[in-house]
Each structure stands twice: as C-alpha cells, then as structure tokens.
Amino acid sequence: MNWRFVTLAYLSLFALSFLDNGRSPTYNSILSDLSIGPAKGSYIFSVASLISLIVNFTASKWLPRFGPVVSARVALLLMTISGLLMYVTGHQASYTYLIVSSIFLGLGLAVCTITMNVLVIKGSTNALRKRLFSGLHAIYGFSSLLAPFLLAFIIKLGGDWKVYFVISGLMAFLVIVITAKTETLPQIKESENKENQKVPLRFRVLFGLLLGAYVASELVLSSRLPYYLNTVLKYDEVTSGYYLSFFFLSLSAGRLLFSLKSFNFKSEYLMIFSHITTMICFFLGIYIHPLFLGLCGFTMSYAFPMGMDFLVETFKTKSDYMITSVMTWIGVLLAMMHFLFGLVNESYGANIALLLCPLLTFIALCALIIFLKSDKTLL
C-alpha cells in the first residue's frame, strides 16, 4: 500500500466535488445575475465537458510523461484558478469570464478525474482495490452532499455564489500544500507505453459506453434535479436543495457501505443490479414521489467503483491506458448530454429532458451485457 497516493486521490476528489457540484445549486442564481437563459447557461456545463474531452484525447501522451502525482497537482492549480475566476464572473456580470472559468474547470476536472483513479490503482493492493475505489467515490458523494450546505451557510452569513466558488478554489490549492511531500513516479518507457495501448477498438468502445453512459446518467440527475423541481414541480430553492442533498447522501451512503464491507458478488453482476434498480427508482420518482429520485443516489452509488474494479481486473497492465480511453468517452457523452438536455429542455421542458437519465442507464446496461458476451481472447 502507498497511502500517500491514496490520500492525494481522495483529497483531490474532495476539492473537485465542491467546484463541480457547486454549479448545480448556484445555476439559477448565475443565470439571474448574468441575465442569460438556460440554453446559453448550459454552456457552463458543456464547455467544461468539451475541454475535458480534448484533454482526455491527449491523456495517453501526457500521463506517462508526467505521471499521476505531478498531473494531479497541475489539475488542482487549474481548479483553483477556475474558482477565483467565478468570483470575477459574478462581480463583472461577464458571460465571457464564465466561459473562461468553465475552460479552466474542464481542464482541471479532466486531469484530476484520470489521475485520481490511477493513483488508487498504484497505491492499492488487489485485496483492497474494490473497497478503495468505493471509498474514493464515497468522498465524491460526501463532498457533494456538503456543497449545498456550504452554499446555504455562506448565504446566511451574507455571501453569495461568488464567495462559494472562491472558497472552493482555495480548497483545491490547500490540497497541493497538504500533499506536497507525495513522491512522484518514474516516467514510463515509450516501448512499454505503446504495448499497454494495444486494446481492440470494440472493447474500448464498449467500456467507454459502459462507464461513460453511467456517469452521464448520474450527472443528468445530480446537476439538473433542482432545476427540474423548481420549474416542473414548483418547489422553492431550499426544498429543491434538500432533495439534492438527499441524493448525495444516498450516493455517499452506498459508496461508504461498499468501502467498509466486501460483498461476495462479481463487480459486473453488481453493476447490472445497479442499472436495473436505478431505472425502476427513477420512474417511481417521476410518477409516485420525487423522493425516489433522491434514492437513485443509492442505486447508482456502487456502479462506477465496481466498473473501475472490473476494468482493472479485465485489462490489468493496460488499465492506465483504458482509464484514459474511458475518460475520453465520458467526456464525449457528457458534452452530448449537456447539449441535448439544454436543447430538449428548451423545446419540451425539463420533465422530458430528465428522461435522458434512464436512457443513458439503459445504454450502460446494454454495453455491459454485450461486453460480457464478447470473445475476449485478444485481451
């Protein structure tokens, strides 16, 4: 075990979550202060996703050269800059600064998302890897749960969303300081790097859809749930914030459970169960009570950690490369999701646009089933 690698991964994700998930509860306020509509405002998500996609495309070049430790520090610095720029955005009421901040956030998110998963692989043992992945993403759920409360606390003290992003940016910089003694890894040889990239295209596509569609489905719900509750069900911002908090509480609880206890089921079977129960829970939330939408956090919670463990078990020494490939697909699907949500929302309303969540979950389920039935002799 290398606990310094694991600590850097956990703290990086903690800082990332405040910036990433701060956009959802502050979304309406940002639109109001900048006097823009939801279609134009959706670029706060889609630009960051597009930039992340570009970074992911080049990951196979910069990750072996700089390593996950140095790359994680660069990501944290980029997120710090993004948080500070959000303050300037609000102060100047500038849409241009909003886009620039989203670019820096997209850069930071992309690099951090790749490196934190690689750091867990490098720092864990085979016996603990599944639990450490669950713990890593439990951190995401926990910090995402805290984000709306931090915003509410800042507002209660007389601040606003601009102060929230400054504080979140400074958190990222603090992680750089705290983990300054973490040792770097040696550069991977070019010949070894090329060998590790020999994965058939169909497996890269299937794994990309498997994990990318899941992440997109989770982000649809977590980033747009308050907006759906505000515009469709006419809930006030405080009540909508409670439902979002319940979603992240459920997400955290599920991942914490899987980080503390080992279940004697294969990762792929747990993912199948997660996707099926998520679709059931979602439609209960639409047609019965929105509380079930918050409960989707629990049914979704273990899908991604189990997916990462399944990836490492399947591809072994090629895992680093497959992570960069998967993150590229995640970037593609997130950019498409944010664009489609804004487009469908403008034409048909948030209640129809939110159906992207179960659609993406179904795509992830189909990709997993096809992969399990595929001939894997070439791996």
Coordinates of C-alpha atoms in Angstrom, one line a residue:
M1 CA 0.0 0.0 0.0
N2 CA 1.1 3.6 -0.7
W3 CA -1.3 5.7 1.4
R4 CA 0.2 9.0 0.2
F5 CA -1.1 8.2 -3.3
V6 CA -4.5 7.2 -2.0
T7 CA -4.6 10.4 0.2
L8 CA -3.8 12.6 -2.8
A9 CA -6.5 10.9 -4.8
Y10 CA -9.1 11.2 -2.0
L11 CA -8.3 14.9 -1.2
S12 CA -8.2 15.8 -4.9
L13 CA -11.7 14.4 -5.5
F14 CA -12.9 16.2 -2.3
A15 CA -11.8 19.5 -3.7
L16 CA -13.0 18.7 -7.2
S17 CA -16.5 17.9 -5.9
F18 CA -17.1 21.3 -4.4
L19 CA -16.3 23.1 -7.7
D20 CA -18.1 20.5 -9.9
N21 CA -21.3 20.2 -7.9
G22 CA -21.4 23.9 -6.9
R23 CA -22.7 24.6 -10.4
S24 CA -26.0 22.9 -9.8
P25 CA -27.3 24.7 -6.7
T26 CA -26.0 28.0 -8.0
Y27 CA -27.2 27.6 -11.5
N28 CA -30.4 29.6 -11.3
S29 CA -28.6 32.4 -9.4
I30 CA -25.9 32.5 -12.1
L31 CA -28.5 32.7 -14.8
S32 CA -30.2 35.5 -13.0
D33 CA -27.1 37.6 -12.2
L34 CA -25.8 37.3 -15.7
S35 CA -29.2 37.8 -17.3
I36 CA -29.0 34.7 -19.5
G37 CA -31.4 31.9 -20.4
P38 CA -31.0 28.1 -19.7
A39 CA -29.8 27.3 -23.2
K40 CA -27.0 29.8 -23.0
G41 CA -26.4 29.0 -19.4
S42 CA -25.9 25.3 -20.2
Y43 CA -22.5 26.1 -21.6
I44 CA -21.3 26.3 -18.1
F45 CA -21.5 22.5 -18.2
S46 CA -21.0 21.8 -21.9
V47 CA -17.8 23.9 -22.4
A48 CA -16.2 22.3 -19.4
S49 CA -17.2 18.9 -20.8
L50 CA -15.8 19.7 -24.2
I51 CA -12.5 20.9 -22.8
S52 CA -12.3 17.7 -20.7
L53 CA -12.8 15.7 -23.9
I54 CA -9.9 17.4 -25.5
V55 CA -7.7 16.7 -22.5
N56 CA -8.8 13.1 -22.4
F57 CA -7.9 12.6 -26.1
T58 CA -4.3 13.6 -25.3
A59 CA -4.0 11.7 -22.0
S60 CA -2.1 8.8 -23.4
K61 CA 0.7 11.3 -24.2
W62 CA 0.9 13.5 -21.1
L63 CA 0.1 10.9 -18.4
P64 CA 3.0 8.5 -19.0
R65 CA 5.4 11.5 -19.3
F66 CA 4.4 13.5 -16.2
G67 CA 2.9 10.7 -14.0
P68 CA -0.3 10.9 -11.9
V69 CA 1.2 12.9 -9.0
V70 CA 2.5 15.9 -10.9
S71 CA -0.6 15.8 -13.1
A72 CA -2.8 15.9 -10.1
R73 CA -1.1 19.0 -8.7
V74 CA -1.5 20.7 -12.1
A75 CA -5.2 19.8 -12.0
L76 CA -5.6 21.3 -8.6
L77 CA -4.0 24.5 -9.6
L78 CA -6.3 24.8 -12.7
M79 CA -9.3 24.3 -10.4
T80 CA -8.0 27.0 -8.1
I81 CA -7.9 29.4 -11.0
S82 CA -11.4 28.4 -12.1
G83 CA -12.8 29.1 -8.6
L84 CA -11.2 32.6 -8.5
L85 CA -12.4 33.4 -12.0
M86 CA -16.0 32.6 -11.0
Y87 CA -15.8 35.4 -8.5
V88 CA -14.7 37.8 -11.2
T89 CA -17.5 36.4 -13.4
G90 CA -20.1 37.4 -10.8
H91 CA -18.5 40.7 -9.9
Q92 CA -18.3 41.8 -13.6
A93 CA -21.5 40.0 -14.6
S94 CA -19.5 38.8 -17.6
Y95 CA -20.5 35.8 -19.7
T96 CA -17.0 35.8 -21.2
Y97 CA -15.4 35.2 -17.8
L98 CA -18.0 32.5 -17.1
I99 CA -16.8 30.6 -20.3
V100 CA -13.1 31.1 -19.4
S101 CA -13.7 29.8 -15.9
S102 CA -15.5 26.8 -17.4
I103 CA -12.5 26.1 -19.6
F104 CA -10.1 26.1 -16.6
L105 CA -12.6 23.9 -14.7
G106 CA -12.8 21.5 -17.6
L107 CA -9.0 21.2 -17.8
G108 CA -8.8 20.6 -14.0
L109 CA -11.7 18.1 -13.9
A110 CA -10.3 16.1 -16.8
V111 CA -6.8 15.8 -15.5
C112 CA -7.9 15.2 -11.9
T113 CA -10.5 12.5 -12.8
I114 CA -7.9 10.5 -14.7
T115 CA -5.1 10.9 -12.1
M116 CA -7.2 10.1 -9.0
N117 CA -8.2 6.7 -10.4
V118 CA -4.7 5.9 -11.5
L119 CA -3.4 6.9 -8.0
V120 CA -5.8 4.5 -6.4
I121 CA -4.6 1.7 -8.7
K122 CA -0.9 2.5 -8.0
G123 CA -1.5 2.9 -4.2
S124 CA -3.8 -0.1 -3.5
T125 CA -3.4 -3.9 -3.3
N126 CA -5.6 -6.3 -5.2
A127 CA -7.5 -7.2 -2.0
L128 CA -8.3 -3.6 -1.1
R129 CA -8.7 -2.1 -4.6
K130 CA -12.5 -2.6 -4.8
R131 CA -13.1 -1.0 -1.4
L132 CA -10.7 1.8 -2.0
F133 CA -12.4 2.7 -5.3
S134 CA -15.7 2.7 -3.4
G135 CA -14.1 4.9 -0.7
L136 CA -12.8 7.3 -3.3
H137 CA -16.2 7.8 -4.8
A138 CA -17.8 7.9 -1.4
I139 CA -15.7 11.1 -0.9
Y140 CA -17.4 12.5 -4.0
G141 CA -20.8 11.8 -2.6
F142 CA -19.9 13.2 0.8
S143 CA -18.4 16.4 -0.5
S144 CA -21.2 16.8 -3.0
L145 CA -23.6 16.5 -0.1
L146 CA -21.8 19.2 1.8
A147 CA -21.7 21.6 -1.2
P148 CA -25.4 22.8 -0.9
F149 CA -24.9 23.2 2.9
L150 CA -21.7 25.2 2.4
L151 CA -23.6 27.5 -0.1
A152 CA -26.5 27.9 2.3
F153 CA -24.1 28.7 5.2
I154 CA -22.3 31.4 3.0
I155 CA -25.6 32.9 2.0
K156 CA -26.7 33.0 5.7
L157 CA -23.6 35.0 6.5
G158 CA -24.4 37.5 3.8
G159 CA -22.3 36.0 1.0
D160 CA -23.4 34.5 -2.4
W161 CA -22.3 32.1 -5.1
K162 CA -19.3 34.1 -5.9
V163 CA -17.9 33.6 -2.4
Y164 CA -18.7 29.9 -2.6
F165 CA -16.5 29.4 -5.7
V166 CA -13.6 31.4 -4.1
I167 CA -13.6 29.1 -1.1
S168 CA -13.9 26.0 -3.2
G169 CA -11.0 27.2 -5.4
L170 CA -8.9 27.7 -2.3
M171 CA -9.7 24.2 -1.1
A172 CA -8.0 22.9 -4.2
F173 CA -4.9 24.9 -3.5
L174 CA -4.8 23.7 0.1
V175 CA -4.7 20.1 -1.2
I176 CA -1.5 21.0 -3.1
V177 CA 0.1 22.2 0.1
I178 CA -1.1 19.3 2.3
T179 CA 0.2 16.6 -0.2
A180 CA 3.5 18.4 -1.1
K181 CA 5.6 15.5 0.2
T182 CA 4.0 12.9 -2.0
E183 CA 6.7 11.2 -4.1
T184 CA 6.5 11.2 -7.9
L185 CA 6.5 8.1 -10.0
P186 CA 9.2 7.4 -12.7
Q187 CA 8.4 8.1 -16.3
I188 CA 7.0 5.1 -18.3
K189 CA 9.2 4.0 -21.2
E190 CA 7.9 4.7 -24.7
S191 CA 8.0 1.0 -25.7
E192 CA 6.1 -0.1 -22.6
N193 CA 3.6 2.7 -23.1
K194 CA 2.9 1.6 -26.7
E195 CA 2.5 -2.1 -25.6
N196 CA 0.0 -1.1 -23.0
Q197 CA -2.2 0.7 -25.6
K198 CA -2.9 -2.4 -27.7
V199 CA -6.5 -2.9 -26.8
P200 CA -9.1 -3.8 -29.6
L201 CA -11.3 -0.9 -30.6
R202 CA -14.6 -2.7 -29.8
F203 CA -13.6 -3.2 -26.2
R204 CA -12.6 0.4 -25.8
V205 CA -16.0 1.4 -27.3
L206 CA -18.0 -1.0 -25.1
F207 CA -16.1 0.1 -21.9
G208 CA -16.5 3.7 -22.9
L209 CA -20.2 3.3 -23.2
L210 CA -20.4 1.2 -20.1
L211 CA -18.9 3.7 -17.8
G212 CA -19.5 6.9 -19.8
A213 CA -23.2 6.4 -20.1
Y214 CA -23.4 5.7 -16.4
V215 CA -21.5 8.9 -15.5
A216 CA -23.7 10.9 -17.9
S217 CA -26.9 9.5 -16.3
E218 CA -25.7 10.4 -12.8
L219 CA -24.7 13.9 -13.9
V220 CA -28.1 14.4 -15.6
L221 CA -29.8 13.8 -12.3
S222 CA -27.4 15.5 -9.9
S223 CA -26.9 18.6 -12.0
R224 CA -30.5 19.1 -13.1
L225 CA -32.6 17.8 -10.2
P226 CA -33.0 21.2 -8.5
Y227 CA -33.9 22.8 -11.8
Y228 CA -36.5 20.1 -12.5
L229 CA -38.0 20.5 -9.1
N230 CA -38.0 24.3 -9.4
T231 CA -39.5 24.5 -12.9
V232 CA -41.8 21.4 -13.1
L233 CA -42.9 20.8 -9.6
K234 CA -42.6 24.4 -8.5
Y235 CA -40.6 23.6 -5.4
D236 CA -38.7 26.5 -3.8
E237 CA -34.8 26.6 -3.9
V238 CA -34.5 25.5 -0.3
T239 CA -36.8 22.4 -0.7
S240 CA -35.1 21.5 -4.0
G241 CA -31.7 21.8 -2.2
Y242 CA -32.9 19.3 0.4
Y243 CA -33.8 16.7 -2.4
L244 CA -30.4 17.2 -4.0
S245 CA -28.7 16.7 -0.6
F246 CA -30.7 13.5 -0.1
F247 CA -29.5 12.3 -3.5
F248 CA -25.8 12.9 -2.5
L249 CA -26.5 11.4 1.0
S250 CA -27.8 8.3 -0.7
L251 CA -24.8 8.3 -3.0
S252 CA -22.4 8.7 -0.2
A253 CA -24.1 6.0 2.0
G254 CA -24.0 3.4 -0.8
R255 CA -20.3 4.0 -1.6
L256 CA -19.4 4.1 2.1
L257 CA -21.2 0.8 2.6
F258 CA -19.2 -0.8 -0.2
S259 CA -15.9 0.7 1.0
L260 CA -16.4 -0.8 4.5
K261 CA -17.8 -4.2 3.5
S262 CA -16.8 -6.6 0.8
F263 CA -19.7 -8.3 -0.9
N264 CA -19.2 -11.8 -2.4
F265 CA -20.6 -10.9 -5.9
K266 CA -18.7 -10.2 -9.1
S267 CA -18.4 -6.5 -9.9
E268 CA -20.2 -7.0 -13.3
Y269 CA -23.2 -8.5 -11.6
L270 CA -23.4 -5.7 -9.1
M271 CA -23.3 -3.2 -12.0
I272 CA -26.2 -5.0 -13.7
F273 CA -28.3 -4.9 -10.5
S274 CA -27.4 -1.2 -10.0
H275 CA -28.6 -0.2 -13.5
I276 CA -31.9 -2.1 -13.3
T277 CA -32.8 -0.7 -9.8
T278 CA -31.9 2.8 -10.9
M279 CA -34.3 2.7 -13.8
I280 CA -37.1 1.4 -11.5
C281 CA -36.3 4.0 -8.9
F282 CA -36.2 6.8 -11.4
F283 CA -39.7 6.2 -12.8
L284 CA -41.1 5.8 -9.2
G285 CA -39.6 9.3 -8.6
I286 CA -41.4 10.7 -11.7
Y287 CA -44.8 9.1 -11.2
I288 CA -45.0 8.4 -7.5
H289 CA -42.9 10.8 -5.4
P290 CA -39.7 12.8 -6.2
L291 CA -38.1 11.3 -3.0
F292 CA -37.3 8.2 -5.2
L293 CA -35.2 10.5 -7.4
G294 CA -33.0 11.2 -4.4
L295 CA -32.9 7.5 -3.7
C296 CA -31.4 6.9 -7.1
G297 CA -28.2 8.1 -5.5
F298 CA -28.1 4.8 -3.6
T299 CA -28.9 2.6 -6.5
M300 CA -26.3 4.4 -8.6
S301 CA -23.7 4.6 -5.9
Y302 CA -21.7 1.4 -6.5
A303 CA -21.9 1.2 -10.3
F304 CA -18.8 3.3 -11.1
P305 CA -16.5 1.9 -8.3
M306 CA -17.4 -1.6 -9.4
G307 CA -16.9 -0.6 -13.0
M308 CA -13.4 0.6 -12.3
D309 CA -12.5 -2.5 -10.4
F310 CA -13.9 -4.6 -13.3
L311 CA -11.7 -2.6 -15.7
V312 CA -8.5 -3.3 -13.7
E313 CA -9.4 -7.0 -13.3
T314 CA -10.1 -7.2 -17.1
F315 CA -7.2 -5.2 -18.5
K316 CA -4.5 -5.5 -15.8
T317 CA -1.3 -3.8 -17.0
K318 CA -3.3 -1.9 -19.7
S319 CA -5.5 -0.3 -17.0
D320 CA -3.9 3.1 -17.1
Y321 CA -4.5 3.4 -20.9
M322 CA -8.0 2.1 -20.6
I323 CA -8.8 4.7 -17.9
T324 CA -7.7 7.4 -20.3
S325 CA -9.9 5.8 -23.1
V326 CA -12.9 5.6 -20.7
M327 CA -12.5 9.2 -19.6
T328 CA -12.5 10.3 -23.3
W329 CA -15.8 8.5 -23.8
I330 CA -17.1 10.1 -20.6
G331 CA -16.1 13.5 -22.0
V332 CA -17.9 12.8 -25.3
L333 CA -21.1 11.6 -23.6
L334 CA -21.1 14.4 -21.0
A335 CA -20.8 17.0 -23.8
M336 CA -23.6 15.4 -25.7
M337 CA -25.7 15.1 -22.6
H338 CA -25.4 18.7 -21.6
F339 CA -26.1 19.9 -25.1
L340 CA -29.1 17.6 -25.5
F341 CA -30.6 18.5 -22.1
G342 CA -30.5 22.2 -23.0
L343 CA -32.0 21.5 -26.4
V344 CA -34.7 19.2 -25.2
N345 CA -35.4 21.4 -22.2
E346 CA -35.9 24.5 -24.4
S347 CA -38.3 22.6 -26.7
Y348 CA -40.2 20.2 -24.5
G349 CA -39.4 21.1 -20.8
A350 CA -37.3 19.7 -18.0
N351 CA -39.7 16.8 -17.3
I352 CA -38.9 15.3 -20.8
A353 CA -35.2 16.3 -20.7
L354 CA -34.7 14.5 -17.4
L355 CA -35.6 11.2 -19.2
L356 CA -32.0 11.2 -20.5
C357 CA -31.1 9.7 -17.2
P358 CA -32.9 6.3 -17.6
L359 CA -32.0 6.3 -21.3
L360 CA -28.3 6.6 -20.6
T361 CA -28.6 4.0 -17.8
F362 CA -30.1 1.5 -20.3
I363 CA -27.3 2.2 -22.8
A364 CA -24.7 1.4 -20.0
L365 CA -26.6 -1.8 -19.2
C366 CA -26.6 -2.9 -22.8
A367 CA -22.9 -2.2 -23.3
L368 CA -22.1 -4.3 -20.2
I369 CA -24.1 -7.2 -21.4
I370 CA -22.6 -7.1 -24.9
F371 CA -19.1 -7.0 -23.4
L372 CA -19.7 -10.0 -21.1
K373 CA -20.9 -12.0 -24.2
S374 CA -17.9 -10.9 -26.3
D375 CA -14.9 -13.1 -27.2
K376 CA -12.1 -11.7 -25.0
T377 CA -9.3 -14.0 -26.2
L378 CA -7.5 -11.0 -27.8
L379 CA -7.1 -9.3 -24.4

